[in-house]
Amino acid sequence: MSATISKNTSARQESREGMLKITEIFYSLQGEARDAGKPTVFIRLTGCPLRCVYCDSEYAFYGGEWMHIEEILEQVAAHGSDYVCVTGGEPLAQKRCHDLLVRLCDQGYQVSLETSGAIDISLADRRVSRVLDIKTPDSGEVDRNLWENLDVLSAHDQVKFVICSRDDYDWALAEIRQRGLEQKRELLFSPAWGQLDPAELAEWVLQDQLRVRVQLQLHKLLWGDVPGK
Ligand code: SF4
């Protein structure tokens, strides 16, 4: 019996060679970070080991469809965009995400990766622009931050804090100053949607003369909090 199960499992794994579990592939405007406003193809990988309180992509935690990398590339190409964003969920929770990133870069796309900051990013293709989250206390996942990730970032990567409250802001400020991040990295501050007034966050940043980019989620301003946008 166990031999049968093991044989079946092995066959299933074999048949998933080169495949990833995908929640959706869609074409929209990049809503965040350096490329905000640019038409972009989004590949949303299924699954995330975190549970941030403000998560807007819970529908990507489960389900999804196994797709071969070749099929993913075909769907991406159909949109005719130069920009591709690999997101989730937590895309790096699937190890084959690295293969996908390499293939996308090889095909000449400008690729960004949105990652939770809880998984080692050092294996990600260096051509990819990594947008690394730092989880704040009010996210409920502050203990998941893998601080070593900051050591492997390069100039075309960015570090994002989603700020939920004044306490979150003060915590982020202390971490940034203590780690000297203002000088070393491009930093993004994003107000948690529906939790923190963006104008209030902007005032705090100006008062503290903080070298960060305050960013709003453009796609939500345009279309609301709608999946696939
Ligand atoms: S890491 Fe991202 S996808 Fe995962 S729970 Fe947090 S916000 Fe949601």
PDB file of N, CA, C and O and ligand atoms in Angstrom, residues 44-45 47-58 60-61 87-91 114-118 133 135 139 141 160 162, ligand 1:
ATOM      1  N   ARG A  44       0.238  35.936 -10.666  1.00  0.00           N
ATOM      2  CA  ARG A  44       0.000  35.747  -9.223  1.00  0.00           C
ATOM      3  C   ARG A  44       0.100  34.269  -8.876  1.00  0.00           C
ATOM      4  O   ARG A  44      -0.745  33.464  -9.295  1.00  0.00           O
ATOM      5  N   LEU A  45       1.162  33.936  -8.135  1.00  0.00           N
ATOM      6  CA  LEU A  45       1.358  32.555  -7.727  1.00  0.00           C
ATOM      7  C   LEU A  45       0.488  32.237  -6.517  1.00  0.00           C
ATOM      8  O   LEU A  45       0.248  33.105  -5.663  1.00  0.00           O
ATOM      9  N   GLY A  47      -0.585  30.589  -2.935  1.00  0.00           N
ATOM     10  CA  GLY A  47      -0.027  30.147  -1.656  1.00  0.00           C
ATOM     11  C   GLY A  47       0.780  31.221  -0.958  1.00  0.00           C
ATOM     12  O   GLY A  47       1.464  32.024  -1.598  1.00  0.00           O
ATOM     13  N   CYS A  48       0.641  31.255   0.368  1.00  0.00           N
ATOM     14  CA  CYS A  48       1.445  32.161   1.203  1.00  0.00           C
ATOM     15  C   CYS A  48       1.484  31.600   2.618  1.00  0.00           C
ATOM     16  O   CYS A  48       0.427  31.248   3.162  1.00  0.00           O
ATOM     17  N   PRO A  49       2.655  31.536   3.230  1.00  0.00           N
ATOM     18  CA  PRO A  49       2.737  31.032   4.603  1.00  0.00           C
ATOM     19  C   PRO A  49       2.410  32.093   5.654  1.00  0.00           C
ATOM     20  O   PRO A  49       2.371  31.786   6.846  1.00  0.00           O
ATOM     21  N   LEU A  50       2.208  33.339   5.239  1.00  0.00           N
ATOM     22  CA  LEU A  50       1.915  34.407   6.195  1.00  0.00           C
ATOM     23  C   LEU A  50       0.411  34.694   6.220  1.00  0.00           C
ATOM     24  O   LEU A  50      -0.334  34.246   5.342  1.00  0.00           O
ATOM     25  N   ARG A  51       0.016  35.471   7.215  1.00  0.00           N
ATOM     26  CA  ARG A  51      -1.388  35.891   7.314  1.00  0.00           C
ATOM     27  C   ARG A  51      -1.440  37.336   7.816  1.00  0.00           C
ATOM     28  O   ARG A  51      -1.897  37.610   8.931  1.00  0.00           O
ATOM     29  N   CYS A  52      -0.993  38.269   7.002  1.00  0.00           N
ATOM     30  CA  CYS A  52      -1.015  39.682   7.383  1.00  0.00           C
ATOM     31  C   CYS A  52      -2.466  40.141   7.556  1.00  0.00           C
ATOM     32  O   CYS A  52      -3.322  39.768   6.742  1.00  0.00           O
ATOM     33  N   VAL A  53      -2.712  40.980   8.553  1.00  0.00           N
ATOM     34  CA  VAL A  53      -4.097  41.355   8.839  1.00  0.00           C
ATOM     35  C   VAL A  53      -4.734  42.160   7.696  1.00  0.00           C
ATOM     36  O   VAL A  53      -5.938  42.120   7.508  1.00  0.00           O
ATOM     37  N   TYR A  54      -3.902  42.862   6.930  1.00  0.00           N
ATOM     38  CA  TYR A  54      -4.440  43.713   5.869  1.00  0.00           C
ATOM     39  C   TYR A  54      -4.421  43.036   4.505  1.00  0.00           C
ATOM     40  O   TYR A  54      -4.623  43.684   3.470  1.00  0.00           O
ATOM     41  N   CYS A  55      -4.135  41.759   4.461  1.00  0.00           N
ATOM     42  CA  CYS A  55      -3.935  41.087   3.171  1.00  0.00           C
ATOM     43  C   CYS A  55      -5.118  41.322   2.219  1.00  0.00           C
ATOM     44  O   CYS A  55      -6.277  41.145   2.587  1.00  0.00           O
ATOM     45  N   ASP A  56      -4.800  41.712   0.994  1.00  0.00           N
ATOM     46  CA  ASP A  56      -5.848  41.936  -0.009  1.00  0.00           C
ATOM     47  C   ASP A  56      -5.843  40.841  -1.073  1.00  0.00           C
ATOM     48  O   ASP A  56      -6.486  40.977  -2.111  1.00  0.00           O
ATOM     49  N   SER A  57      -5.055  39.795  -0.851  1.00  0.00           N
ATOM     50  CA  SER A  57      -5.038  38.711  -1.855  1.00  0.00           C
ATOM     51  C   SER A  57      -5.224  37.348  -1.194  1.00  0.00           C
ATOM     52  O   SER A  57      -4.580  36.374  -1.574  1.00  0.00           O
ATOM     53  N   GLU A  58      -6.136  37.322  -0.225  1.00  0.00           N
ATOM     54  CA  GLU A  58      -6.404  36.049   0.466  1.00  0.00           C
ATOM     55  C   GLU A  58      -6.907  34.977  -0.487  1.00  0.00           C
ATOM     56  O   GLU A  58      -6.734  33.788  -0.240  1.00  0.00           O
ATOM     57  N   ALA A  60      -5.660  34.140  -3.008  1.00  0.00           N
ATOM     58  CA  ALA A  60      -4.516  33.425  -3.597  1.00  0.00           C
ATOM     59  C   ALA A  60      -3.908  32.414  -2.615  1.00  0.00           C
ATOM     60  O   ALA A  60      -2.940  31.753  -2.940  1.00  0.00           O
ATOM     61  N   PHE A  61      -4.473  32.310  -1.425  1.00  0.00           N
ATOM     62  CA  PHE A  61      -3.912  31.365  -0.442  1.00  0.00           C
ATOM     63  C   PHE A  61      -4.101  29.913  -0.899  1.00  0.00           C
ATOM     64  O   PHE A  61      -3.258  29.062  -0.662  1.00  0.00           O
ATOM     65  N   THR A  87       4.001  38.001  -8.452  1.00  0.00           N
ATOM     66  CA  THR A  87       3.486  38.351  -7.144  1.00  0.00           C
ATOM     67  C   THR A  87       2.731  37.156  -6.544  1.00  0.00           C
ATOM     68  O   THR A  87       2.801  36.039  -7.042  1.00  0.00           O
ATOM     69  N   GLY A  88       2.030  37.399  -5.438  1.00  0.00           N
ATOM     70  CA  GLY A  88       1.316  36.295  -4.807  1.00  0.00           C
ATOM     71  C   GLY A  88       0.111  36.820  -4.063  1.00  0.00           C
ATOM     72  O   GLY A  88      -0.392  37.912  -4.378  1.00  0.00           O
ATOM     73  N   GLY A  89      -0.196  36.128  -2.940  1.00  0.00           N
ATOM     74  CA  GLY A  89       0.593  35.151  -2.231  1.00  0.00           C
ATOM     75  C   GLY A  89       2.038  35.549  -1.982  1.00  0.00           C
ATOM     76  O   GLY A  89       2.408  36.694  -2.100  1.00  0.00           O
ATOM     77  N   GLU A  90       2.809  34.542  -1.698  1.00  0.00           N
ATOM     78  CA  GLU A  90       4.256  34.692  -1.590  1.00  0.00           C
ATOM     79  C   GLU A  90       4.862  33.852  -2.702  1.00  0.00           C
ATOM     80  O   GLU A  90       4.910  32.621  -2.594  1.00  0.00           O
ATOM     81  N   PRO A  91       5.286  34.495  -3.789  1.00  0.00           N
ATOM     82  CA  PRO A  91       5.753  33.721  -4.946  1.00  0.00           C
ATOM     83  C   PRO A  91       6.913  32.788  -4.622  1.00  0.00           C
ATOM     84  O   PRO A  91       7.008  31.697  -5.190  1.00  0.00           O
ATOM     85  N   GLU A 114       7.411  40.719  -6.134  1.00  0.00           N
ATOM     86  CA  GLU A 114       6.877  41.233  -4.866  1.00  0.00           C
ATOM     87  C   GLU A 114       6.929  40.107  -3.845  1.00  0.00           C
ATOM     88  O   GLU A 114       6.270  39.081  -4.029  1.00  0.00           O
ATOM     89  N   THR A 115       7.725  40.306  -2.794  1.00  0.00           N
ATOM     90  CA  THR A 115       7.928  39.225  -1.842  1.00  0.00           C
ATOM     91  C   THR A 115       7.752  39.710  -0.405  1.00  0.00           C
ATOM     92  O   THR A 115       8.015  40.877  -0.101  1.00  0.00           O
ATOM     93  N   SER A 116       7.319  38.794   0.439  1.00  0.00           N
ATOM     94  CA  SER A 116       6.933  39.141   1.813  1.00  0.00           C
ATOM     95  C   SER A 116       8.092  39.491   2.726  1.00  0.00           C
ATOM     96  O   SER A 116       7.899  40.057   3.791  1.00  0.00           O
ATOM     97  N   GLY A 117       9.307  39.123   2.337  1.00  0.00           N
ATOM     98  CA  GLY A 117      10.458  39.350   3.209  1.00  0.00           C
ATOM     99  C   GLY A 117      10.669  38.238   4.221  1.00  0.00           C
ATOM    100  O   GLY A 117      11.563  38.316   5.065  1.00  0.00           O
ATOM    101  N   ALA A 118       9.873  37.199   4.133  1.00  0.00           N
ATOM    102  CA  ALA A 118       9.967  36.097   5.093  1.00  0.00           C
ATOM    103  C   ALA A 118      10.758  34.908   4.539  1.00  0.00           C
ATOM    104  O   ALA A 118      11.015  33.947   5.249  1.00  0.00           O
ATOM    105  N   ASP A 133       9.093  43.317   1.173  1.00  0.00           N
ATOM    106  CA  ASP A 133       8.306  43.838   2.294  1.00  0.00           C
ATOM    107  C   ASP A 133       9.085  43.677   3.594  1.00  0.00           C
ATOM    108  O   ASP A 133       9.760  42.665   3.798  1.00  0.00           O
ATOM    109  N   LYS A 135       7.719  43.478   7.333  1.00  0.00           N
ATOM    110  CA  LYS A 135       6.439  43.398   8.052  1.00  0.00           C
ATOM    111  C   LYS A 135       6.522  44.165   9.370  1.00  0.00           C
ATOM    112  O   LYS A 135       7.429  43.949  10.173  1.00  0.00           O
ATOM    113  N   SER A 139       1.059  44.433  11.262  1.00  0.00           N
ATOM    114  CA  SER A 139       0.725  43.452  10.213  1.00  0.00           C
ATOM    115  C   SER A 139       0.358  42.116  10.849  1.00  0.00           C
ATOM    116  O   SER A 139      -0.302  41.276  10.237  1.00  0.00           O
ATOM    117  N   GLU A 141       2.681  39.985  11.557  1.00  0.00           N
ATOM    118  CA  GLU A 141       3.695  39.026  11.081  1.00  0.00           C
ATOM    119  C   GLU A 141       5.118  39.553  11.244  1.00  0.00           C
ATOM    120  O   GLU A 141       6.019  39.121  10.526  1.00  0.00           O
ATOM    121  N   LYS A 160       9.786  47.843   1.047  1.00  0.00           N
ATOM    122  CA  LYS A 160       8.453  48.433   1.286  1.00  0.00           C
ATOM    123  C   LYS A 160       7.946  48.163   2.700  1.00  0.00           C
ATOM    124  O   LYS A 160       8.010  47.023   3.179  1.00  0.00           O
ATOM    125  N   VAL A 162       4.415  48.545   4.775  1.00  0.00           N
ATOM    126  CA  VAL A 162       2.988  48.903   4.811  1.00  0.00           C
ATOM    127  C   VAL A 162       2.706  49.378   6.239  1.00  0.00           C
ATOM    128  O   VAL A 162       2.875  48.627   7.196  1.00  0.00           O
TER     129      VAL A 162
HETATM  130  S1  SF4 B   1       2.651  38.252   2.665  1.00  0.00           S
HETATM  131 FE1  SF4 B   1       1.328  39.250   1.165  1.00  0.00          FE
HETATM  132  S2  SF4 B   1      -0.003  37.622   0.372  1.00  0.00           S
HETATM  133 FE2  SF4 B   1       0.934  36.840   2.243  1.00  0.00          FE
HETATM  134  S3  SF4 B   1      -0.572  37.316   3.850  1.00  0.00           S
HETATM  135 FE3  SF4 B   1       0.906  39.014   3.799  1.00  0.00          FE
HETATM  136  S4  SF4 B   1      -0.028  40.531   2.415  1.00  0.00           S
HETATM  137 FE4  SF4 B   1      -1.089  38.549   2.060  1.00  0.00          FE
END
